[in-house]
Short mmCIF file of C-alpha atoms in Angstrom, two decimals:
data_model
loop_
_atom_site.label_atom_id
_atom_site.label_comp_id
_atom_site.label_asym_id
_atom_site.label_seq_id
_atom_site.Cartn_x
_atom_site.Cartn_y
_atom_site.Cartn_z
CA UNK A 1 -2.27 -8.28 -10.54
CA UNK A 2 -1.40 -5.50 -12.99
CA UNK A 3 -4.78 -5.93 -14.69
CA UNK A 4 -6.52 -5.87 -11.31
CA UNK A 5 -4.74 -2.64 -10.37
CA UNK A 6 -5.53 -0.98 -13.69
CA UNK A 7 -9.15 -2.07 -13.32
CA UNK A 8 -9.29 -0.47 -9.89
CA UNK A 9 -7.89 2.78 -11.29
CA UNK A 10 -10.56 2.80 -13.99
CA UNK A 11 -13.18 2.46 -11.25
CA UNK A 12 -11.86 5.48 -9.35
CA UNK A 13 -9.14 4.13 -7.07
CA UNK A 14 -6.24 6.49 -6.40
CA UNK A 15 -2.58 5.61 -5.95
CA UNK A 16 0.15 7.34 -4.00
CA UNK A 17 3.46 5.82 -5.05
CA UNK A 18 6.63 6.20 -2.98
CA UNK A 19 10.01 5.20 -4.41
CA UNK A 20 13.46 6.71 -5.02
CA UNK A 21 12.93 5.88 -8.72
CA UNK A 22 10.19 6.71 -11.19
CA UNK A 23 9.03 3.35 -12.53
CA UNK A 24 5.93 2.41 -14.53
CA UNK A 25 3.71 2.32 -11.44
CA UNK A 26 4.82 5.84 -10.57
CA UNK A 27 3.61 7.06 -13.97
CA UNK A 28 0.12 5.70 -13.21
CA UNK A 29 -0.05 7.24 -9.74
CA UNK A 30 -2.07 10.30 -8.72
CA UNK A 31 0.66 11.29 -6.27
CA UNK A 32 4.36 10.40 -6.44
CA UNK A 33 6.98 11.00 -3.78
CA UNK A 34 10.67 10.58 -4.60
CA UNK A 35 11.67 9.59 -1.09
CA UNK A 36 15.26 9.65 0.11
CA UNK A 37 16.35 6.01 -0.15
CA UNK A 38 16.42 4.21 3.18
CA UNK A 39 14.06 6.59 5.04
CA UNK A 40 10.76 4.70 4.63
CA UNK A 41 10.41 4.05 8.36
CA UNK A 42 10.68 7.78 9.10
CA UNK A 43 7.81 8.48 6.71
CA UNK A 44 5.65 5.79 8.28
CA UNK A 45 6.32 7.00 11.81
CA UNK A 46 5.29 10.52 10.74
CA UNK A 47 2.09 9.29 9.07
CA UNK A 48 1.21 7.34 12.22
CA UNK A 49 1.90 10.52 14.25
CA UNK A 50 -0.52 12.56 12.10
CA UNK A 51 -3.23 9.88 12.12
CA UNK A 52 -3.14 9.49 15.90
CA UNK A 53 -2.73 13.18 16.74
CA UNK A 54 -5.64 14.23 14.50
CA UNK A 55 -7.69 11.15 15.43
CA UNK A 56 -8.00 10.14 11.79
CA UNK A 57 -8.02 6.44 12.61
CA UNK A 58 -10.93 4.01 12.97
CA UNK A 59 -11.38 4.33 16.74
CA UNK A 60 -13.99 1.60 17.14
CA UNK A 61 -11.87 -0.89 15.20
CA UNK A 62 -8.69 0.06 17.06
CA UNK A 63 -10.39 -0.17 20.45
CA UNK A 64 -11.59 -3.69 19.68
CA UNK A 65 -8.64 -5.16 17.80
CA UNK A 66 -5.44 -3.24 18.51
CA UNK A 67 -3.13 -4.14 21.40
CA UNK A 68 -0.64 -1.40 22.31
CA UNK A 69 -2.24 1.71 20.79
CA UNK A 70 -1.42 3.90 23.80
CA UNK A 71 2.21 2.80 23.74
CA UNK A 72 2.43 3.57 20.01
CA UNK A 73 0.86 6.98 20.52
CA UNK A 74 3.45 7.86 23.14
CA UNK A 75 6.27 6.51 20.98
CA UNK A 76 5.49 8.56 17.85
CA UNK A 77 4.93 11.82 19.75
CA UNK A 78 8.25 13.24 18.57
CA UNK A 79 8.10 11.91 15.02
CA UNK A 80 6.35 14.89 13.51
CA UNK A 81 5.88 15.45 9.76
CA UNK A 82 8.21 18.43 10.02
CA UNK A 83 10.91 16.14 11.43
CA UNK A 84 10.23 13.57 8.73
CA UNK A 85 10.42 16.18 5.97
CA UNK A 86 14.08 16.78 6.81
CA UNK A 87 14.76 13.03 6.79
CA UNK A 88 12.74 11.92 3.76
CA UNK A 89 12.63 15.00 1.54
CA UNK A 90 8.82 14.79 1.41
CA UNK A 91 7.03 18.05 2.39
CA UNK A 92 5.23 17.90 5.72
CA UNK A 93 2.05 19.42 4.28
CA UNK A 94 1.87 16.63 1.70
CA UNK A 95 2.11 13.97 4.41
CA UNK A 96 -0.78 15.65 6.25
CA UNK A 97 -2.81 15.86 3.05
CA UNK A 98 -2.34 12.14 2.38
CA UNK A 99 -3.30 11.16 5.94
CA UNK A 100 -6.47 13.26 5.81
CA UNK A 101 -7.43 12.05 2.34
CA UNK A 102 -7.14 8.36 3.14
CA UNK A 103 -8.94 8.80 6.45
CA UNK A 104 -11.93 9.96 4.45
CA UNK A 105 -11.89 6.69 2.51
CA UNK A 106 -11.31 4.23 5.36
CA UNK A 107 -11.63 1.29 5.57
CA UNK A 108 -11.23 0.94 1.77
CA UNK A 109 -7.54 1.82 2.02
CA UNK A 110 -4.41 -0.22 1.42
CA UNK A 111 -0.91 0.67 2.53
CA UNK A 112 0.73 -1.93 0.32
CA UNK A 113 3.44 -3.85 2.14
CA UNK A 114 5.30 -4.92 -0.98
CA UNK A 115 6.05 -8.11 -2.87
CA UNK A 116 9.69 -8.29 -1.85
CA UNK A 117 10.50 -7.58 1.78
CA UNK A 118 14.26 -7.47 1.29
CA UNK A 119 15.51 -3.90 1.17
CA UNK A 120 16.96 -2.71 4.49
CA UNK A 121 18.37 -3.94 7.76
CA UNK A 122 15.34 -2.50 9.59
CA UNK A 123 12.99 -4.31 7.21
CA UNK A 124 10.83 -6.07 9.79
CA UNK A 125 10.07 -2.78 11.54
CA UNK A 126 9.37 -0.97 8.29
CA UNK A 127 6.91 -3.69 7.24
CA UNK A 128 5.34 -3.73 10.72
CA UNK A 129 4.79 0.02 10.46
CA UNK A 130 2.96 -0.48 7.15
CA UNK A 131 0.69 -3.06 8.77
CA UNK A 132 0.10 -0.67 11.67
CA UNK A 133 -1.09 1.98 9.20
CA UNK A 134 -3.52 -0.51 7.67
CA UNK A 135 -4.77 -1.46 11.11
CA UNK A 136 -5.34 2.17 12.08
CA UNK A 137 -7.51 2.57 8.98
CA UNK A 138 -9.52 -0.50 10.06
CA UNK A 139 -8.78 -1.94 6.62
CA UNK A 140 -8.03 -5.51 7.74
CA UNK A 141 -10.71 -7.83 6.29
CA UNK A 142 -12.52 -4.90 4.68
CA UNK A 143 -13.52 -4.58 1.04
CA UNK A 144 -10.94 -2.38 -0.62
CA UNK A 145 -8.52 -3.15 2.20
CA UNK A 146 -6.13 -5.98 3.05
CA UNK A 147 -7.11 -9.51 3.96
CA UNK A 148 -5.89 -12.81 5.25
CA UNK A 149 -5.50 -15.54 2.65
CA UNK A 150 -8.27 -18.10 2.92
CA UNK A 151 -7.56 -21.77 2.32
CA UNK A 152 -9.75 -24.64 1.15
CA UNK A 153 -11.12 -25.08 4.67
CA UNK A 154 -12.86 -21.70 4.48
CA UNK A 155 -15.12 -23.24 1.84
CA UNK A 156 -15.44 -26.57 3.64
CA UNK A 157 -12.99 -28.20 1.25
CA UNK A 158 -9.66 -29.96 1.51
CA UNK A 159 -6.37 -28.76 0.03
CA UNK A 160 -4.18 -30.81 -2.27
CA UNK A 161 -2.17 -33.42 -0.43
CA UNK A 162 1.49 -32.73 0.32
CA UNK A 163 4.37 -35.16 0.67
CA UNK A 164 5.17 -33.39 3.93
CA UNK A 165 2.02 -34.82 5.54
CA UNK A 166 3.96 -38.06 6.06
CA UNK A 167 5.73 -38.95 9.29
CA UNK A 168 9.40 -38.10 8.99
CA UNK A 169 12.17 -39.10 11.37
CA UNK A 170 12.81 -36.42 13.95
CA UNK A 171 16.13 -34.61 13.87
CA UNK A 172 17.72 -32.67 16.68
CA UNK A 173 20.40 -31.13 14.46
CA UNK A 174 20.58 -27.34 14.30
CA UNK A 175 19.74 -25.86 10.91
CA UNK A 176 22.67 -24.29 9.10
CA UNK A 177 20.95 -20.88 9.37
CA UNK A 178 20.25 -21.42 13.11
CA UNK A 179 16.61 -20.40 12.66
CA UNK A 180 14.66 -21.43 15.74
CA UNK A 181 17.66 -21.10 18.06
CA UNK A 182 18.56 -18.30 20.47
CA UNK A 183 20.82 -16.87 17.74
CA UNK A 184 17.92 -16.47 15.29
CA UNK A 185 14.60 -17.06 17.09
CA UNK A 186 12.10 -15.19 14.90
CA UNK A 187 12.53 -15.88 11.16
CA UNK A 188 9.97 -18.19 9.61
CA UNK A 189 11.53 -21.67 9.39
CA UNK A 190 9.45 -22.38 6.27
CA UNK A 191 11.62 -19.86 4.44
CA UNK A 192 14.80 -19.71 6.50
CA UNK A 193 17.72 -17.34 6.06
CA UNK A 194 19.44 -18.69 2.95
CA UNK A 195 21.92 -15.82 2.61
CA UNK A 196 23.94 -17.01 5.61
CA UNK A 197 24.85 -20.22 3.74
CA UNK A 198 28.29 -19.02 2.51
CA UNK A 199 29.43 -18.08 6.01
CA UNK A 200 28.02 -21.30 7.48
CA UNK A 201 30.12 -23.28 4.99
CA UNK A 202 33.29 -21.20 5.39
CA UNK A 203 33.15 -21.07 9.19
CA UNK A 204 31.84 -24.65 9.61
CA UNK A 205 29.26 -23.16 11.93
CA UNK A 206 27.21 -24.87 13.29
CA UNK A 207 28.95 -27.87 11.63
CA UNK A 208 30.94 -28.71 8.48
CA UNK A 209 28.79 -28.73 5.35
CA UNK A 210 30.05 -31.09 2.64
CA UNK A 211 27.53 -30.96 -0.21
CA UNK A 212 24.93 -28.71 -1.77
CA UNK A 213 22.02 -29.53 -4.08
CA UNK A 214 20.65 -26.45 -5.87
CA UNK A 215 17.11 -26.59 -7.20
CA UNK A 216 15.43 -23.47 -8.57
CA UNK A 217 17.99 -21.29 -6.85
CA UNK A 218 21.22 -19.81 -8.16
CA UNK A 219 23.19 -18.77 -5.07
CA UNK A 220 25.87 -17.14 -7.23
CA UNK A 221 23.36 -14.60 -8.53
CA UNK A 222 20.80 -14.55 -5.71
CA UNK A 223 22.95 -14.33 -2.57
CA UNK A 224 24.79 -11.05 -2.10
CA UNK A 225 28.61 -11.02 -2.38
CA UNK A 226 29.19 -13.56 -5.15
CA UNK A 227 32.93 -13.84 -4.52
CA UNK A 228 32.36 -15.04 -0.96
CA UNK A 229 29.75 -17.51 -2.23
CA UNK A 230 32.33 -18.86 -4.71
CA UNK A 231 34.85 -19.39 -1.93
CA UNK A 232 32.23 -21.30 0.02
CA UNK A 233 31.34 -23.50 -2.96
CA UNK A 234 35.01 -24.32 -3.50
CA UNK A 235 35.17 -25.71 0.04
CA UNK A 236 32.40 -28.25 -0.62
CA UNK A 237 33.05 -31.83 -1.70
CA UNK A 238 30.06 -31.92 -4.03
CA UNK A 239 27.85 -29.35 -5.77
CA UNK A 240 24.81 -30.60 -7.72
CA UNK A 241 22.37 -28.44 -9.68
CA UNK A 242 18.94 -29.28 -11.08
CA UNK A 243 18.19 -26.69 -13.75
CA UNK A 244 16.57 -26.08 -17.12
CA UNK A 245 19.47 -24.08 -18.60
CA UNK A 246 23.18 -23.50 -18.26
CA UNK A 247 23.00 -21.13 -15.31
CA UNK A 248 25.98 -19.77 -13.41
CA UNK A 249 25.51 -22.28 -10.59
CA UNK A 250 25.18 -25.11 -13.12
CA UNK A 251 28.46 -24.01 -14.69
CA UNK A 252 30.02 -24.04 -11.21
CA UNK A 253 28.66 -27.48 -10.26
CA UNK A 254 30.21 -30.94 -10.30
CA UNK A 255 26.99 -32.49 -11.60
CA UNK A 256 24.11 -31.02 -13.62
CA UNK A 257 20.77 -32.84 -13.61
CA UNK A 258 18.76 -31.31 -16.48
CA UNK A 259 15.10 -30.62 -15.76
CA UNK A 260 12.45 -30.40 -18.47
CA UNK A 261 11.16 -26.92 -19.27
CA UNK A 262 7.67 -25.88 -18.18
CA UNK A 263 6.11 -26.82 -21.53
CA UNK A 264 7.71 -30.27 -21.35
CA UNK A 265 6.58 -31.26 -17.87
CA UNK A 266 3.51 -31.53 -15.70
CA UNK A 267 3.93 -29.64 -12.45
CA UNK A 268 2.53 -30.60 -9.07
CA UNK A 269 -0.79 -29.16 -7.98
CA UNK A 270 -0.31 -25.63 -6.70
CA UNK A 271 -2.53 -24.47 -3.86
CA UNK A 272 -3.44 -20.80 -4.23
CA UNK A 273 -4.96 -19.32 -1.09
CA UNK A 274 -6.60 -15.91 -1.15
CA UNK A 275 -10.04 -14.32 -1.11
CA UNK A 276 -11.11 -17.16 -3.42
CA UNK A 277 -9.06 -20.29 -2.64
CA UNK A 278 -8.05 -22.20 -5.78
CA UNK A 279 -5.83 -24.95 -7.12
CA UNK A 280 -3.73 -24.71 -10.28
CA UNK A 281 -2.40 -27.43 -12.54
CA UNK A 282 0.03 -26.84 -15.41
CA UNK A 283 0.17 -29.86 -17.71
CA UNK A 284 2.77 -30.91 -20.25
CA UNK A 285 2.01 -29.87 -23.82
CA UNK A 286 5.00 -31.37 -25.69
CA UNK A 287 7.41 -34.22 -25.03
CA UNK A 288 10.92 -33.25 -23.88
CA UNK A 289 13.24 -32.52 -26.80
CA UNK A 290 16.38 -33.64 -24.98
CA UNK A 291 17.49 -35.98 -22.22
CA UNK A 292 15.68 -34.21 -19.38
CA UNK A 293 13.26 -35.20 -16.62
CA UNK A 294 10.59 -33.61 -14.46
CA UNK A 295 12.09 -32.18 -11.29
CA UNK A 296 9.96 -34.35 -9.01
CA UNK A 297 11.24 -37.46 -10.81
CA UNK A 298 14.85 -36.33 -10.45
CA UNK A 299 14.34 -35.84 -6.72
CA UNK A 300 12.66 -39.24 -6.41
CA UNK A 301 15.59 -40.91 -8.21
CA UNK A 302 18.08 -39.30 -5.83
CA UNK A 303 15.98 -40.37 -2.85
CA UNK A 304 15.86 -43.97 -4.07
CA UNK A 305 19.66 -44.09 -4.40
CA UNK A 306 19.85 -42.86 -0.80
CA UNK A 307 17.39 -45.48 0.40
CA UNK A 308 14.70 -42.89 1.01
CA UNK A 309 12.40 -43.72 -1.89
CA UNK A 310 9.48 -44.62 0.38
CA UNK A 311 8.97 -40.92 1.13
CA UNK A 312 8.22 -40.31 -2.55
CA UNK A 313 5.27 -42.71 -3.11
CA UNK A 314 4.72 -42.22 -6.84
CA UNK A 315 6.04 -43.75 -10.05
CA UNK A 316 5.21 -40.85 -12.36
CA UNK A 317 4.18 -37.22 -12.17
CA UNK A 318 0.66 -38.17 -13.27
CA UNK A 319 0.42 -40.58 -10.36
CA UNK A 320 1.66 -37.89 -7.98
CA UNK A 321 -0.94 -35.38 -9.19
CA UNK A 322 -3.73 -37.95 -8.82
CA UNK A 323 -2.49 -38.69 -5.29
CA UNK A 324 -2.52 -34.97 -4.45
CA UNK A 325 -6.16 -34.67 -5.56
CA UNK A 326 -7.37 -37.47 -3.31
CA UNK A 327 -10.04 -36.16 -0.95
CA UNK A 328 -10.32 -32.73 -2.60
CA UNK A 329 -13.42 -33.55 -4.63
CA UNK A 330 -11.68 -32.53 -7.86
CA UNK A 331 -10.22 -34.62 -10.68
CA UNK A 332 -7.76 -33.89 -13.48
CA UNK A 333 -10.73 -33.33 -15.80
CA UNK A 334 -11.88 -30.33 -13.75
CA UNK A 335 -8.72 -28.42 -14.70
CA UNK A 336 -9.13 -28.85 -18.45
CA UNK A 337 -11.18 -25.74 -19.09
CA UNK A 338 -9.07 -23.06 -17.40
CA UNK A 339 -6.07 -24.73 -15.76
CA UNK A 340 -7.44 -23.95 -12.30
CA UNK A 341 -10.41 -24.77 -10.09
CA UNK A 342 -12.07 -22.61 -7.44
CA UNK A 343 -13.46 -23.96 -4.18
CA UNK A 344 -16.21 -21.32 -4.17
CA UNK A 345 -17.75 -18.56 -6.26
CA UNK A 346 -17.48 -15.50 -4.04
CA UNK A 347 -14.63 -13.72 -2.22
CA UNK A 348 -14.43 -14.65 1.46
CA UNK A 349 -14.10 -11.90 4.05
CA UNK A 350 -14.16 -12.73 7.73
CA UNK A 351 -16.67 -10.89 9.88
CA UNK A 352 -14.86 -7.85 11.26
CA UNK A 353 -16.29 -8.56 14.71
CA UNK A 354 -14.88 -12.09 14.74
CA UNK A 355 -11.40 -12.13 13.15
CA UNK A 356 -9.25 -15.08 14.34
CA UNK A 357 -5.93 -13.30 14.92
CA UNK A 358 -3.29 -15.90 15.77
CA UNK A 359 -1.49 -13.88 18.44
CA UNK A 360 -1.20 -14.47 22.20
CA UNK A 361 -3.59 -11.57 22.83
CA UNK A 362 -5.97 -12.51 20.01
CA UNK A 363 -5.50 -8.98 18.68
CA UNK A 364 -3.27 -7.04 16.29
CA UNK A 365 -0.18 -6.63 18.45
CA UNK A 366 1.46 -3.21 18.03
CA UNK A 367 3.34 -4.08 21.20
CA UNK A 368 4.52 -7.52 20.21
CA UNK A 369 5.06 -10.23 22.78
CA UNK A 370 6.77 -12.26 20.04
CA UNK A 371 9.40 -9.56 19.58
CA UNK A 372 9.79 -8.60 23.20
CA UNK A 373 10.02 -12.16 24.51
CA UNK A 374 12.90 -12.67 22.05
CA UNK A 375 14.68 -9.59 23.38
CA UNK A 376 13.69 -7.08 20.69
CA UNK A 377 11.77 -3.81 20.91
CA UNK A 378 8.26 -3.36 19.57
CA UNK A 379 9.02 0.23 18.56
CA UNK A 380 12.71 0.87 17.85
CA UNK A 381 14.00 4.42 17.94
CA UNK A 382 14.54 5.66 14.41
CA UNK A 383 18.19 5.87 13.41
CA UNK A 384 18.81 8.82 11.06
CA UNK A 385 19.98 7.90 7.56
CA UNK A 386 23.02 9.94 6.64
CA UNK A 387 23.51 10.89 2.99
CA UNK A 388 26.12 8.75 1.20
CA UNK A 389 29.68 9.93 1.57
CA UNK A 390 31.09 12.18 -1.13
CA UNK A 391 31.17 10.38 -4.47
CA UNK A 392 29.07 7.43 -3.26
CA UNK A 393 25.53 6.20 -3.95
CA UNK A 394 23.10 3.77 -2.39
CA UNK A 395 22.60 0.81 -4.74
CA UNK A 396 18.92 0.05 -5.38
CA UNK A 397 17.89 -3.02 -7.36
CA UNK A 398 14.70 -4.47 -8.80
CA UNK A 399 13.23 -6.62 -11.51
CA UNK A 400 11.86 -6.13 -15.02
CA UNK A 401 8.69 -7.70 -16.38
CA UNK A 402 10.58 -9.18 -19.33
CA UNK A 403 12.70 -11.56 -17.26
CA UNK A 404 12.09 -14.07 -14.47
CA UNK A 405 14.69 -13.58 -11.73
CA UNK A 406 18.04 -14.84 -13.13
CA UNK A 407 16.79 -17.65 -15.37
CA UNK A 408 15.56 -16.15 -18.67
CA UNK A 409 18.31 -13.80 -19.81
CA UNK A 410 19.60 -16.38 -22.32
CA UNK A 411 16.17 -17.11 -23.88
CA UNK A 412 16.50 -15.88 -27.49
CA UNK A 413 13.35 -13.75 -27.75
CA UNK A 414 13.56 -12.29 -24.23
CA UNK A 415 17.26 -11.60 -24.72
CA UNK A 416 16.46 -9.73 -27.90
CA UNK A 417 13.97 -7.56 -26.01
CA UNK A 418 16.36 -6.89 -23.11
CA UNK A 419 19.97 -7.93 -23.54
CA UNK A 420 21.55 -6.22 -20.55
CA UNK A 421 20.84 -4.06 -17.56
CA UNK A 422 21.83 -0.42 -17.24
CA UNK A 423 22.85 1.73 -14.28
CA UNK A 424 20.31 4.47 -13.67
CA UNK A 425 22.12 7.55 -12.36
CA UNK A 426 20.81 11.02 -11.64
CA UNK A 427 21.63 13.53 -14.37
CA UNK A 428 23.17 16.18 -12.13
CA UNK A 429 25.31 13.66 -10.27
CA UNK A 430 26.39 12.09 -13.55
CA UNK A 431 27.42 15.49 -14.91
CA UNK A 432 29.55 16.13 -11.83
CA UNK A 433 31.34 12.82 -12.47
CA UNK A 434 31.80 13.39 -16.19
CA UNK A 435 29.43 10.53 -17.08
CA UNK A 436 27.23 10.72 -20.18
CA UNK A 437 24.30 8.56 -21.21
CA UNK A 438 25.53 5.26 -22.67
CA UNK A 439 29.02 5.55 -21.17
CA UNK A 440 30.59 2.46 -19.64
CA UNK A 441 31.15 2.99 -15.91
CA UNK A 442 32.77 1.01 -13.15
CA UNK A 443 30.67 0.30 -10.05
CA UNK A 444 32.63 -0.64 -6.91
CA UNK A 445 31.43 -1.45 -3.42
CA UNK A 446 34.34 -2.88 -1.46
CA UNK A 447 32.90 -6.36 -2.01
CA UNK A 448 33.66 -6.28 -5.75
CA UNK A 449 33.58 -4.09 -8.83
CA UNK A 450 32.26 -4.43 -12.36
CA UNK A 451 31.34 -2.46 -15.45
CA UNK A 452 27.95 -1.51 -16.84
CA UNK A 453 26.51 1.09 -19.22
CA UNK A 454 25.02 4.23 -17.68
CA UNK A 455 21.48 5.45 -18.16
CA UNK A 456 21.55 9.12 -17.22
CA UNK A 457 18.14 10.35 -16.09
CA UNK A 458 16.34 12.68 -13.71
CA UNK A 459 13.94 9.86 -12.80
CA UNK A 460 16.03 8.67 -9.85
CA UNK A 461 16.97 10.26 -6.53
CA UNK A 462 20.45 11.85 -6.52
CA UNK A 463 21.56 9.64 -3.62
CA UNK A 464 20.79 6.37 -5.43
CA UNK A 465 21.74 4.35 -8.48
CA UNK A 466 19.60 1.50 -9.80
CA UNK A 467 20.08 -1.68 -11.81
CA UNK A 468 17.79 -4.54 -12.80
CA UNK A 469 18.55 -7.86 -11.10
CA UNK A 470 19.62 -10.95 -13.04
CA UNK A 471 22.33 -9.89 -15.48
CA UNK A 472 26.11 -10.29 -15.63
CA UNK A 473 26.10 -14.07 -16.15
CA UNK A 474 29.50 -15.78 -16.14
CA UNK A 475 28.54 -19.10 -17.76
CA UNK A 476 30.09 -18.92 -21.24
CA UNK A 477 27.92 -21.70 -22.64
CA UNK A 478 24.93 -19.40 -22.22
CA UNK A 479 26.37 -17.26 -24.97
CA UNK A 480 23.56 -14.68 -25.31
CA UNK A 481 23.61 -13.71 -21.63
CA UNK A 482 27.33 -14.24 -21.00
CA UNK A 483 29.01 -11.08 -19.70
CA UNK A 484 25.99 -8.92 -20.53
CA UNK A 485 25.49 -6.16 -17.98
CA UNK A 486 26.43 -6.44 -14.32
CA UNK A 487 25.30 -8.76 -11.54
CA UNK A 488 23.92 -6.90 -8.55
CA UNK A 489 24.81 -9.90 -6.35
CA UNK A 490 28.47 -9.47 -7.27
CA UNK A 491 28.48 -5.89 -5.97
CA UNK A 492 26.19 -6.19 -2.96
CA UNK A 493 27.46 -6.80 0.53
CA UNK A 494 25.78 -9.66 2.39
CA UNK A 495 23.75 -7.58 4.81
CA UNK A 496 20.43 -8.60 6.33
CA UNK A 497 17.81 -7.87 8.95
CA UNK A 498 19.08 -9.50 12.16
CA UNK A 499 15.53 -9.71 13.56
CA UNK A 500 13.41 -10.95 10.68
CA UNK A 501 16.19 -12.48 8.59
CA UNK A 502 15.45 -10.91 5.20
CA UNK A 503 18.31 -9.67 2.97
CA UNK A 504 19.10 -5.95 2.89
CA UNK A 505 19.59 -5.57 -0.84
CA UNK A 506 19.46 -1.75 -0.70
CA UNK A 507 22.02 -1.12 2.02
CA UNK A 508 25.17 -1.38 -0.11
CA UNK A 509 26.95 1.84 -1.10
CA UNK A 510 28.99 2.16 -4.28
CA UNK A 511 31.23 4.48 -6.21
CA UNK A 512 30.61 5.09 -9.91
CA UNK A 513 33.44 6.17 -12.19
CA UNK A 514 33.65 6.51 -15.97
CA UNK A 515 35.73 3.93 -17.82
CA UNK A 516 38.08 5.58 -20.28
CA UNK A 517 37.91 4.21 -23.81
#
């Protein structure tokens, strides 16, 4: 995706980048706005206001495909760019300039809605406002705009088979996260709301939970408020982890089932939907060095011990992959050249006059029956974001290209390149606190506290501090990553969007104080 973006820039595309922190993408952008953290929705409301007031939108597209445009127009009447300037710190004239510039390029415009929708407690409304901006530009299913992912069926093909196509016994039990109930009606059940697991265990709500199997998830480092997660784990009778290394959750488990690394195993077929639907296959290149197994074989073995082996109808990973390919028209041999196969040669865009929107109205619903039938507003009134209290900062987190989530910090070469995370802090704020670059500081939130080295810079908003996710491991056996840097999950409070269910990783406020030598 980075190469695609850089290629677009070389062909004349322009980027406006909006973030409280100057990252690599910001350095490539034609326009950068250091927005006040937490005020994204205010900016989007103001941009919508400008676009509608100056009739900069694609009127023909909106008339055909948008449901609720009049209601949105009335709603944003008071959200002027001058109002938003006071909230976001972005000059009103720059907002107007952006709106007018992109209108001249529509529909080849993308308001990018992000790879990680897990920042604030109003996340679903912020992301909806981004999609509204795209819709007003008529950029849905347009070249240079956004698109729906196309599956194998769009090319007349069949996707790889899934074990979930079998008939499973029906269960009436409520999920631990209560998704699909009146308490949590809207989150996607395919993803769920994993961050409520600690409270579900501790409160035995909706029922007592006795055991946990972790697979490709470390709840100690991925769910906010690690200390509460630990208390929940201690209440369980059994904790099992399937992992490739000695992670924190493996260290905390009763049983570790070691999985082979990606070079030592063949993975299942991965279906990749998009403008050009594809399938990927990653095959084993070396035999396992130690006593490990492929994850799918570990799961099958557990199922067989439970008397559920019939739901895993394969004796090896190779047999499973061959089963997945049945009916697709492809064989293992087709993957040899590139590791993937494409169903077709050309990108697939739907005809803009015949887009199959899967909504009750058959249109893009600005006024959402899904939200309103569940008791939520389509357009919530914006709640002003107050600056942090004296001596406090909003904690912002993110990832680095060198590491994969929380799993690679102990890998020798990657550890050598990036051993620990640092706390980015604004230079003027750091000076007021007596903090110098490289100093060890204590970060405290009320949930927990920890120490980390400071990176003093003017490349971050004064109201925010930033750290890379995935450091501060507590498993001593992983000696290179042990106690290196600070875990953001330890410091964060377990806050989340009560409508959409996503975590609010940027809504925790912290104090930062120098640690005396």
